[in-house]
Structure formats: structure tokens, C-alpha cells
Tab-separated table of C-alpha atoms in Angstrom:
chain	number	residue	atom	x	y	z
A	7	MET	CA	26.112	-80.551	-24.490
A	8	PRO	CA	25.129	-76.884	-24.726
A	9	ARG	CA	27.024	-73.722	-25.503
A	10	THR	CA	27.629	-71.410	-23.068
A	11	PRO	CA	26.915	-67.653	-23.071
A	12	GLN	CA	30.197	-67.057	-24.073
A	13	GLN	CA	30.402	-69.869	-27.553
A	14	ASP	CA	27.645	-67.982	-28.444
A	15	ARG	CA	28.810	-64.320	-28.386
A	16	SER	CA	32.229	-65.410	-29.402
A	17	ARG	CA	30.419	-66.766	-32.655
A	18	GLU	CA	28.228	-63.933	-33.582
A	19	THR	CA	30.965	-61.880	-33.767
A	20	ARG	CA	32.861	-63.903	-35.848
A	21	ARG	CA	29.332	-64.275	-38.422
A	22	LYS	CA	29.626	-60.097	-37.466
A	23	LEU	CA	32.974	-59.499	-39.242
A	24	LEU	CA	32.586	-61.965	-42.078
A	25	ASP	CA	29.144	-59.964	-43.345
A	26	ALA	CA	31.266	-56.819	-42.240
A	27	ALA	CA	34.391	-57.966	-44.908
A	28	VAL	CA	32.201	-58.844	-47.624
A	29	THR	CA	30.573	-55.362	-47.400
A	30	VAL	CA	34.426	-54.061	-47.511
A	31	LEU	CA	35.549	-56.226	-50.012
A	32	SER	CA	32.588	-55.669	-52.372
A	33	GLY	CA	32.732	-51.412	-51.721
A	34	GLN	CA	36.251	-50.753	-51.556
A	35	GLY	CA	38.235	-53.266	-53.010
A	36	ALA	CA	41.632	-55.976	-51.488
A	37	ALA	CA	43.562	-53.435	-51.192
A	38	ALA	CA	41.290	-51.702	-48.880
A	39	THR	CA	40.123	-55.370	-46.749
A	40	THR	CA	42.152	-55.483	-43.482
A	41	VAL	CA	41.720	-56.309	-40.538
A	42	SER	CA	41.234	-53.024	-38.541
A	43	ALA	CA	38.786	-51.389	-41.515
A	44	VAL	CA	36.898	-54.991	-41.610
A	45	ALA	CA	36.890	-54.429	-36.902
A	46	SER	CA	35.594	-50.429	-38.096
A	47	GLU	CA	32.900	-51.585	-39.958
A	48	ALA	CA	31.728	-54.418	-37.641
A	49	GLY	CA	31.528	-51.744	-34.946
A	50	VAL	CA	34.416	-54.092	-33.359
A	51	SER	CA	37.270	-53.656	-31.203
A	52	ARG	CA	40.754	-54.757	-33.493
A	53	GLY	CA	42.114	-56.610	-30.664
A	54	ALA	CA	38.698	-58.761	-30.726
A	55	ALA	CA	38.168	-58.902	-34.568
A	56	GLN	CA	42.150	-60.313	-34.490
A	57	HIS	CA	41.453	-62.415	-31.854
A	58	HIS	CA	39.417	-64.018	-34.631
A	59	PHE	CA	41.017	-63.810	-37.871
A	60	ALA	CA	44.853	-62.990	-36.654
A	61	THR	CA	46.161	-61.771	-39.891
A	62	ARG	CA	44.735	-59.837	-43.507
A	63	ASP	CA	45.112	-62.975	-45.684
A	64	VAL	CA	43.667	-65.273	-42.966
A	65	LEU	CA	40.678	-63.106	-42.724
A	66	ILE	CA	40.411	-62.774	-46.850
A	67	GLU	CA	40.883	-66.490	-47.131
A	68	GLU	CA	37.861	-67.154	-44.963
A	69	THR	CA	35.166	-64.352	-46.007
A	70	VAL	CA	36.194	-65.493	-49.335
A	71	THR	CA	35.038	-69.405	-48.336
A	72	GLU	CA	32.501	-68.573	-45.863
A	73	PHE	CA	30.557	-66.736	-49.031
A	74	PHE	CA	30.685	-69.672	-51.323
A	75	ASN	CA	29.735	-72.007	-48.531
A	76	ALA	CA	26.949	-69.537	-48.079
A	77	LEU	CA	26.286	-69.801	-51.304
A	78	THR	CA	26.529	-73.645	-51.745
A	79	HIS	CA	23.664	-73.272	-48.667
A	80	GLN	CA	21.322	-71.652	-49.910
A	81	LEU	CA	20.930	-73.233	-53.515
A	82	ARG	CA	21.185	-76.683	-51.362
A	83	THR	CA	18.316	-76.052	-49.027
A	84	THR	CA	16.171	-74.263	-52.692
A	85	VAL	CA	16.633	-77.493	-54.087
A	86	ALA	CA	15.527	-79.219	-51.608
A	87	ASP	CA	12.654	-77.656	-51.152
A	88	LEU	CA	11.682	-78.999	-54.798
A	89	PRO	CA	8.862	-82.115	-55.283
A	90	THR	CA	10.119	-84.936	-55.705
A	91	GLY	CA	9.198	-88.236	-57.052
A	92	PRO	CA	7.518	-89.078	-60.355
A	93	ASP	CA	5.146	-86.221	-60.266
A	94	GLY	CA	8.476	-83.972	-58.756
A	95	ALA	CA	9.911	-80.576	-60.270
A	96	SER	CA	9.429	-79.936	-63.797
A	97	THR	CA	12.405	-78.489	-65.971
A	98	GLU	CA	11.360	-74.305	-65.838
A	99	ASP	CA	10.933	-75.298	-62.179
A	100	VAL	CA	14.834	-76.499	-61.546
A	101	VAL	CA	16.204	-73.420	-64.454
A	102	ARG	CA	14.395	-71.030	-62.284
A	103	LEU	CA	15.932	-72.087	-59.462
A	104	VAL	CA	19.727	-71.095	-60.978
A	105	ALA	CA	18.392	-68.365	-62.721
A	106	GLU	CA	16.779	-66.334	-60.207
A	107	SER	CA	19.864	-67.597	-57.392
A	108	PHE	CA	21.929	-65.629	-59.848
A	109	ALA	CA	20.254	-62.664	-59.618
A	110	SER	CA	20.270	-62.594	-56.116
A	111	ASP	CA	21.824	-60.086	-53.971
A	112	SER	CA	24.633	-62.904	-53.137
A	113	PHE	CA	25.672	-62.143	-57.105
A	114	ARG	CA	26.010	-58.847	-56.707
A	115	ALA	CA	28.403	-58.988	-53.800
A	116	ALA	CA	30.034	-62.303	-55.632
A	117	LEU	CA	30.178	-59.949	-59.246
A	118	HIS	CA	32.274	-57.841	-56.758
A	119	VAL	CA	34.749	-60.858	-55.537
A	120	TRP	CA	35.198	-62.146	-59.127
A	121	SER	CA	36.037	-58.286	-59.812
A	122	ALA	CA	38.697	-58.081	-57.467
A	123	ALA	CA	39.533	-61.842	-59.011
A	124	ALA	CA	40.415	-59.985	-62.613
A	125	GLY	CA	43.248	-57.613	-60.206
A	126	PRO	CA	46.353	-58.464	-59.891
A	127	GLU	CA	46.099	-59.534	-56.483
A	128	GLY	CA	47.633	-63.433	-57.677
A	129	GLU	CA	46.790	-65.180	-54.287
A	130	LEU	CA	43.458	-63.944	-54.195
A	131	ARG	CA	42.990	-64.669	-57.635
A	132	ASP	CA	43.388	-68.689	-56.930
A	133	LEU	CA	40.941	-68.723	-53.780
A	134	ILE	CA	38.302	-67.426	-55.599
A	135	ILE	CA	38.834	-69.871	-58.531
A	136	ALA	CA	38.914	-72.362	-56.459
A	137	ALA	CA	36.184	-71.318	-54.561
A	138	ASP	CA	33.615	-70.237	-57.881
A	139	SER	CA	34.537	-73.946	-59.027
A	140	ARG	CA	33.873	-75.887	-56.457
A	141	TYR	CA	30.648	-73.869	-56.274
A	142	ALA	CA	29.728	-74.894	-59.742
A	143	ARG	CA	30.613	-78.081	-59.434
A	144	GLU	CA	27.946	-77.973	-56.558
A	145	VAL	CA	24.953	-76.300	-58.907
A	146	HIS	CA	25.584	-78.739	-61.730
A	147	GLN	CA	25.418	-81.887	-59.495
A	148	LEU	CA	22.208	-80.352	-57.292
A	149	MET	CA	20.762	-79.243	-61.104
A	150	GLY	CA	21.261	-83.494	-62.246
A	151	LEU	CA	19.634	-84.698	-58.916
A	152	ALA	CA	16.688	-82.832	-58.984
A	153	LEU	CA	15.569	-83.472	-63.070
A	154	ASP	CA	17.046	-87.216	-62.614
A	155	ALA	CA	19.295	-86.369	-65.181
A	156	ASP	CA	22.331	-88.978	-66.235
A	157	LEU	CA	25.311	-87.141	-65.550
A	158	SER	CA	27.631	-89.740	-67.122
A	159	ASP	CA	26.279	-88.250	-70.471
A	160	HIS	CA	28.764	-86.032	-72.544
A	161	ALA	CA	25.785	-83.704	-74.258
A	162	THR	CA	23.243	-83.430	-70.834
A	163	ARG	CA	26.791	-82.331	-68.714
A	164	GLU	CA	26.928	-79.091	-71.430
A	165	LEU	CA	23.970	-78.141	-71.110
A	166	LEU	CA	23.364	-78.491	-67.698
A	167	ARG	CA	26.605	-76.213	-67.448
A	168	MET	CA	24.918	-74.407	-69.965
A	169	THR	CA	22.261	-73.180	-68.307
A	170	VAL	CA	24.989	-72.050	-65.012
A	171	ASP	CA	26.816	-69.963	-68.228
A	172	LEU	CA	22.983	-68.613	-69.245
A	173	ALA	CA	21.799	-68.069	-65.665
A	174	ARG	CA	24.934	-65.825	-65.102
A	175	GLY	CA	24.843	-63.568	-67.895
A	176	LEU	CA	21.395	-62.901	-67.202
A	177	GLY	CA	22.720	-62.199	-63.559
A	178	LEU	CA	25.087	-59.359	-64.892
A	179	GLY	CA	22.241	-58.401	-66.406
A	180	ALA	CA	19.733	-57.518	-63.226
A	181	VAL	CA	22.699	-55.723	-61.978
A	182	LEU	CA	22.114	-53.152	-63.749
A	183	VAL	CA	18.494	-53.130	-64.465
A	184	ASP	CA	15.411	-54.867	-63.282
A	185	ASN	CA	15.469	-57.881	-66.116
A	186	SER	CA	13.004	-60.464	-64.532
A	187	GLU	CA	10.126	-59.715	-67.483
A	188	HIS	CA	12.678	-61.135	-69.871
A	189	ARG	CA	14.427	-63.094	-67.450
A	190	ARG	CA	11.082	-65.039	-66.833
A	191	ARG	CA	10.640	-65.675	-70.473
A	192	VAL	CA	14.132	-66.393	-71.009
A	193	ILE	CA	14.424	-69.423	-68.219
A	194	ASP	CA	10.869	-70.554	-70.398
A	195	ARG	CA	12.661	-71.291	-73.662
A	196	TRP	CA	15.672	-72.528	-71.819
A	197	ALA	CA	13.332	-75.091	-70.122
A	198	GLY	CA	11.821	-76.805	-73.293
A	199	ILE	CA	15.945	-76.999	-75.285
A	200	LEU	CA	17.237	-78.641	-71.682
A	201	SER	CA	14.063	-80.959	-71.417
A	202	ASP	CA	14.455	-81.812	-75.033
A	203	GLY	CA	18.428	-82.250	-75.066
A	204	ILE	CA	19.365	-84.292	-71.953
A	205	VAL	CA	19.659	-87.808	-70.732
A	206	ARG	CA	17.239	-88.778	-67.699
A	207	ASN	CA	18.757	-92.044	-65.765
A	208	ASP	CA	16.079	-94.856	-66.390
B	3	MET	CA	42.083	-29.225	-93.962
B	4	PRO	CA	44.532	-30.454	-92.428
B	5	ARG	CA	45.519	-31.067	-88.545
B	6	THR	CA	47.820	-29.303	-87.034
B	7	PRO	CA	50.488	-31.257	-84.450
B	8	GLN	CA	49.104	-29.028	-81.888
B	9	GLN	CA	45.253	-30.114	-82.966
B	10	ASP	CA	47.381	-33.707	-82.733
B	11	ARG	CA	48.926	-33.843	-79.617
B	12	SER	CA	45.604	-32.091	-78.350
B	13	ARG	CA	43.849	-35.509	-79.776
B	14	GLU	CA	46.660	-37.657	-78.475
B	15	THR	CA	46.748	-35.805	-74.988
B	16	ARG	CA	42.512	-36.709	-74.618
B	17	ARG	CA	43.353	-40.302	-75.523
B	18	LYS	CA	45.754	-41.115	-73.218
B	19	LEU	CA	43.462	-39.531	-70.380
B	20	LEU	CA	40.303	-41.583	-71.228
B	21	ASP	CA	42.460	-44.953	-70.997
B	22	ALA	CA	44.265	-43.511	-67.978
B	23	ALA	CA	40.535	-43.127	-66.678
B	24	VAL	CA	39.307	-46.511	-67.665
B	25	THR	CA	42.759	-48.208	-65.685
B	26	VAL	CA	41.827	-45.863	-63.164
B	27	LEU	CA	38.112	-46.856	-62.902
B	28	SER	CA	38.760	-50.783	-63.149
B	29	GLY	CA	41.528	-50.856	-60.514
B	30	GLN	CA	40.501	-48.076	-58.068
B	31	GLY	CA	36.804	-47.477	-58.330
B	32	ALA	CA	35.107	-44.172	-59.062
B	33	ALA	CA	35.610	-42.300	-55.993
B	34	ALA	CA	38.985	-42.230	-56.803
B	35	THR	CA	38.289	-41.692	-59.915
B	36	THR	CA	39.558	-37.390	-59.904
B	37	VAL	CA	40.543	-35.573	-62.510
B	38	SER	CA	43.559	-35.311	-60.583
B	39	ALA	CA	44.294	-39.477	-60.081
B	40	VAL	CA	43.237	-39.319	-63.782
B	41	ALA	CA	46.185	-36.804	-64.958
B	42	SER	CA	49.000	-38.765	-62.864
B	43	GLU	CA	48.149	-42.276	-64.423
B	44	ALA	CA	48.473	-40.853	-68.130
B	45	GLY	CA	51.325	-38.596	-67.037
B	46	VAL	CA	49.733	-35.465	-67.830
B	47	SER	CA	50.168	-32.088	-65.906
B	48	ARG	CA	46.449	-31.419	-64.031
B	49	GLY	CA	46.385	-28.099	-65.860
B	50	ALA	CA	46.346	-30.177	-69.611
B	51	ALA	CA	44.048	-32.645	-67.551
B	52	GLN	CA	41.196	-29.729	-66.544
B	53	HIS	CA	41.409	-27.807	-70.255
B	54	HIS	CA	40.198	-31.386	-71.496
B	55	PHE	CA	37.660	-32.507	-68.721
B	56	ALA	CA	36.974	-28.867	-66.195
B	57	THR	CA	35.254	-31.530	-63.695
B	58	ARG	CA	34.845	-35.296	-62.768
B	59	ASP	CA	31.850	-35.620	-63.916
B	60	VAL	CA	32.659	-34.920	-66.953
B	61	LEU	CA	35.371	-37.261	-67.380
B	62	ILE	CA	33.661	-39.820	-65.766
B	63	GLU	CA	30.425	-39.304	-67.777
B	64	GLU	CA	33.201	-39.170	-71.180
B	65	THR	CA	35.291	-41.631	-69.758
B	66	VAL	CA	32.106	-44.087	-70.212
B	67	THR	CA	30.008	-43.369	-73.328
B	68	GLU	CA	33.768	-43.277	-75.044
B	69	PHE	CA	34.206	-46.821	-73.620
B	70	PHE	CA	30.950	-48.144	-74.878
B	71	ASN	CA	31.363	-46.336	-78.366
B	72	ALA	CA	35.087	-48.559	-78.411
B	73	LEU	CA	33.344	-51.517	-77.772
B	74	THR	CA	30.546	-50.841	-80.303
B	75	HIS	CA	33.270	-49.861	-83.089
B	76	GLN	CA	35.088	-52.984	-82.926
B	77	LEU	CA	32.396	-55.152	-83.101
B	78	ARG	CA	30.834	-53.403	-86.255
B	79	THR	CA	33.982	-53.838	-87.490
B	80	THR	CA	34.623	-57.255	-86.677
B	81	VAL	CA	30.998	-57.907	-88.207
B	82	ALA	CA	31.889	-55.270	-91.498
B	83	ASP	CA	34.280	-58.513	-91.691
B	84	LEU	CA	32.550	-61.621	-92.274
B	85	PRO	CA	31.460	-63.004	-95.329
B	86	THR	CA	27.883	-62.082	-97.285
B	87	GLY	CA	25.807	-63.239	-99.551
B	88	PRO	CA	24.359	-66.448	-100.170
B	89	ASP	CA	27.084	-68.736	-98.892
B	90	GLY	CA	27.943	-66.000	-96.416
B	91	ALA	CA	28.540	-65.355	-92.363
B	92	SER	CA	27.453	-69.385	-90.851
B	93	THR	CA	25.538	-68.574	-87.797
B	94	GLU	CA	28.001	-70.803	-85.843
B	95	ASP	CA	30.710	-67.844	-87.037
B	96	VAL	CA	27.961	-64.878	-85.976
B	97	VAL	CA	27.637	-66.640	-82.374
B	98	ARG	CA	31.465	-67.389	-81.854
B	99	LEU	CA	31.801	-63.443	-82.740
B	100	VAL	CA	29.316	-62.310	-80.383
B	101	ALA	CA	30.741	-64.752	-77.626
B	102	GLU	CA	34.625	-63.845	-77.905
B	103	SER	CA	33.721	-59.823	-78.289
B	104	PHE	CA	33.199	-60.882	-74.779
B	105	ALA	CA	35.626	-62.944	-73.873
B	106	SER	CA	38.952	-59.617	-75.060
B	107	ASP	CA	40.458	-57.445	-72.056
B	108	SER	CA	37.909	-54.932	-73.405
B	109	PHE	CA	34.985	-57.552	-71.568
B	110	ARG	CA	36.666	-57.424	-68.610
B	111	ALA	CA	37.008	-53.715	-68.060
B	112	ALA	CA	33.918	-53.599	-68.863
B	113	LEU	CA	32.857	-55.596	-65.422
B	114	HIS	CA	34.647	-53.037	-64.024
B	115	VAL	CA	32.607	-50.649	-64.795
B	116	TRP	CA	29.630	-52.723	-64.413
B	117	SER	CA	30.453	-53.761	-60.862
B	118	ALA	CA	31.006	-49.110	-60.456
B	119	ALA	CA	27.307	-49.261	-61.991
B	120	ALA	CA	26.392	-51.728	-58.538
B	121	GLY	CA	27.425	-49.309	-56.291
B	122	PRO	CA	25.285	-46.321	-54.969
B	123	GLU	CA	26.673	-43.972	-57.123
B	124	GLY	CA	23.458	-42.564	-58.610
B	125	GLU	CA	25.008	-40.782	-61.227
B	126	LEU	CA	27.307	-43.029	-62.466
B	127	ARG	CA	24.369	-46.031	-63.088
B	128	ASP	CA	21.814	-44.405	-64.434
B	129	LEU	CA	25.108	-43.239	-67.583
B	130	ILE	CA	26.200	-47.137	-67.755
B	131	ILE	CA	22.803	-48.404	-66.903
B	132	ALA	CA	22.234	-45.941	-70.608
B	133	ALA	CA	25.360	-47.057	-72.701
B	134	ASP	CA	24.959	-50.804	-71.737
B	135	SER	CA	21.442	-50.147	-73.253
B	136	ARG	CA	22.684	-49.314	-76.387
B	137	TYR	CA	25.765	-51.741	-76.779
B	138	ALA	CA	23.101	-54.082	-76.607
B	139	ARG	CA	20.656	-52.925	-78.948
B	140	GLU	CA	23.389	-52.570	-81.473
B	141	VAL	CA	25.121	-55.832	-80.768
B	142	HIS	CA	21.042	-56.901	-81.900
B	143	GLN	CA	20.982	-55.623	-85.018
B	144	LEU	CA	24.266	-56.267	-86.264
B	145	MET	CA	23.690	-59.760	-85.546
B	146	GLY	CA	20.410	-59.777	-86.626
B	147	LEU	CA	21.833	-57.999	-89.815
B	148	ALA	CA	24.804	-60.985	-89.957
B	149	LEU	CA	22.346	-64.058	-89.867
B	150	ASP	CA	19.698	-62.023	-92.033
B	151	ALA	CA	17.147	-62.319	-89.135
B	152	ASP	CA	13.857	-61.396	-89.304
B	153	LEU	CA	14.201	-58.536	-86.360
B	154	SER	CA	10.265	-58.261	-86.571
B	155	ASP	CA	9.701	-62.228	-84.849
B	156	HIS	CA	9.274	-62.024	-81.395
B	157	ALA	CA	10.985	-65.447	-80.594
B	158	THR	CA	13.774	-64.576	-82.982
B	159	ARG	CA	14.209	-61.547	-80.914
B	160	GLU	CA	14.483	-63.386	-78.043
B	161	LEU	CA	16.924	-65.758	-79.368
B	162	LEU	CA	19.406	-63.215	-80.392
B	163	ARG	CA	18.881	-61.698	-76.557
B	164	MET	CA	19.276	-65.196	-75.606
B	165	THR	CA	23.068	-65.059	-77.623
B	166	VAL	CA	23.883	-61.743	-75.842
B	167	ASP	CA	22.804	-63.547	-72.085
B	168	LEU	CA	25.009	-66.754	-72.670
B	169	ALA	CA	28.192	-64.632	-73.935
B	170	ARG	CA	28.072	-62.657	-70.803
B	171	GLY	CA	27.352	-65.751	-68.143
B	172	LEU	CA	30.802	-67.514	-70.695
B	173	GLY	CA	32.613	-63.966	-71.080
B	174	LEU	CA	32.052	-63.905	-66.974
B	175	GLY	CA	33.385	-67.011	-66.192
B	176	ALA	CA	36.760	-66.447	-68.908
B	177	VAL	CA	37.236	-63.792	-66.377
B	178	LEU	CA	38.776	-66.562	-63.870
B	179	VAL	CA	39.567	-69.022	-65.337
B	180	ASP	CA	40.305	-69.880	-69.581
B	181	ASN	CA	37.268	-71.829	-70.722
B	182	SER	CA	38.171	-71.398	-74.323
B	183	GLU	CA	37.431	-74.876	-74.834
B	184	HIS	CA	33.684	-74.969	-73.156
B	185	ARG	CA	32.682	-71.531	-75.102
B	186	ARG	CA	33.963	-73.827	-78.194
B	187	ARG	CA	31.488	-76.658	-77.893
B	188	VAL	CA	28.522	-74.268	-76.162
B	189	ILE	CA	29.267	-71.986	-79.335
B	190	ASP	CA	28.861	-74.713	-81.796
B	191	ARG	CA	26.067	-76.309	-79.818
B	192	TRP	CA	24.106	-72.652	-79.839
B	193	ALA	CA	24.464	-71.783	-82.993
B	194	GLY	CA	22.186	-75.233	-83.955
B	195	ILE	CA	19.494	-73.806	-81.739
B	196	LEU	CA	20.058	-70.330	-83.119
B	197	SER	CA	19.977	-71.716	-86.292
B	198	ASP	CA	16.650	-73.816	-86.068
B	199	GLY	CA	14.827	-70.907	-84.092
B	200	ILE	CA	14.845	-68.184	-85.810
B	201	VAL	CA	12.467	-66.830	-88.580
B	202	ARG	CA	15.141	-65.238	-91.786
B	203	ASN	CA	14.124	-62.748	-93.615
B	204	ASP	CA	12.614	-63.988	-96.861
């Protein structure tokens, strides 16, 4: 059944509000992220915003969830584009993909979300920890698949997790300066270490 | 010449104001970090605060500089405590030290400072980039000394820099959850990789 124009508009308004919520959360912090402030940022009436998000808690919860869902979707799509089979993606391709995903604008926004989580607000903190941990698991799974890695091997899992640690650290550096030249060399070197260290499926 | 009680008091007030500035900057962002707000947080009169920091720009500049100086001082002291000589510090000791320094409360505060730097405020951004880059160079130098590494070797310098990338990524993870168990295993494994990879001085 095709969607009605009204359903399309409603969906578009929701999308606008969620994007605006990331902007407000990043720029002004969790305390400033109210339904009114987000409605105003999105150029949507307060009433229309409240139709979508009845309370501030619901708005923040859905914003954080959607934000990490979008990151996951982005990563899945990029991994799906990698070549497969015997001449499939090189370890370097996979490491580059992970490293670059943490050096993106989304990571910059995620940094603000993490920074908010480091604050004292308990509920937001728990929410972000759960969403971030789902995201990290997803990255490990996707890397495992792309590399045909044996995830039952302890050292292999550890090395995949270290790839994410390293990518996060490089991403943090990239927030300040363009470290793409350094990142390129690190990707090269880490791909070698990873390739030697992981166990592949038979 | 011994300091007068008045000089001591002045020094203490300055210290209080700088600590309060880190609290305000971390919690409420750069825009909220005014001389008045910091004076109020420190429990110091606005006049006394302005005696130390005439303008908001001077206050923020000195806060960021002092913050990174304190991080550097902390690291130098810890490195100086490592055993030296032929039975000196192991690579693992040095990696642990760097990793733990990025998982400290200071790093949590630094994350807020970085997060502020990711914002649009140009001047603060340049200041933080310069201070952070001085700090990173200091970490490389100190690691090099502690490991007796040949810093003229390109691959050695790259591996020391990767240690900092990895430590930053682990530190970012530690903001959300206690990852000390994982960190311990990463320190172990990275120390092995580093020890095999770096060139030592003759």
C-alpha cells in the first residue's frame, strides 16, 4: 500500500526533529535539549513536535537510538560494498573502512554524545552506554565477516576489538587536526599486524 | 626570599579560579565560561577574579594552557618514577603508564576540552590544537626516553605515535564503562608488538 502524502510529511517532520536534536545535543548539551528548543531548531511548531515526541525523555532516547542506528546502517552498507570471495577484501580494506568510519562527521557528533554521557545525567548515560555497546558489537561482527575471521578464537576477538580502540583514538585525533596522512600509515601497519594475528575460518 | 602570606593567598585564588574554569568549561561549554561564572563557581568575588584574569579570552587561554601543563607534569613525574638502567622499565610498564594516563579523570576533562574544540569557536580551537600537539610530542619524547628508543628511526616514531592513538581510544571507551580488564590485555599485547617493532639506541 503506497504511503499517503500526509504520512510522507509526518515522516519528514520526524526526520527533521531528530536531526535538529543531534545538532542541539552536540552544540548545547543534554540539559538544553528540550522539545521546544529542538522544534525551534527544526523550524517546526511546538505542537507538531510534541505530536512526535510527547516528552523530552522520549525525544532524547529516540535521538540517541536513531543516531547509533544510523551509524550501524552506514557501516553495514559500506561493508556490503566490499568485494567477497577468494579475491575478496584485503585486511587493509577492512581496517581502512573501520578507521575512516571513526574519522567521519558522525564520529564528531558521537563525541558530543559521549561527552554528554560522561556528565552526571544517569538516564542518558545508561542509554548511551547500551547503544554504544551494541554498536561496538556490530562493528566486531561485521569486521569478522569481512575478514572471514574465526570469532570463537579469543586472540582474534581481542585484535578486532583493538582495531576499534585504535580507530576511536585516531578519530579523536582527527577532531582536532587533519591526521589523514598519519591515519593512512597506521592503517597500513595495523593491517599487517592484524593479518598475521587473526585466525581465519577454514 | 620566602613568599608573603599575601602572595600565597593570591596564588591560591588563582589556582581556585583555574580549577573552577575547568569545571565550567567541561560542564557548560566554552560559551558559558565567563569571568563571572568562573568567579561564582570558585566562590571568589568578581573583582578579585578580574584582578587575575582581565578578560574571558585570557581566562580561557590560561585555563587550557594550565590544563595541558598539569597533564604533562603528571606524566613526567610518573615516567621519572620508572626504574632505569639495564634492569629498567619493561615495555609493558611504559605502555601501561601511557594507557592509564589516558583513562584518568584528567582525560575525562580533556575530552570536554576537545569536544569544545570541535565546536565552531576558532580561537579556542587553535589554542587547544597547539596545546594538545605539544602534549602529544611530550608523550612521544618521554616514551622514547623510557624505552631507550631510537627516535631517528621512522617506524619507531610511528609505533610510539600509535601507542598514543590506542591509549586515546581506550580512554574514550573508559569514559563510558569500566574497561580496565580489556585494557590490561591490550597493554600486554601491544607491549609485545611494540617491543618487537621499535629500534633501540645502541
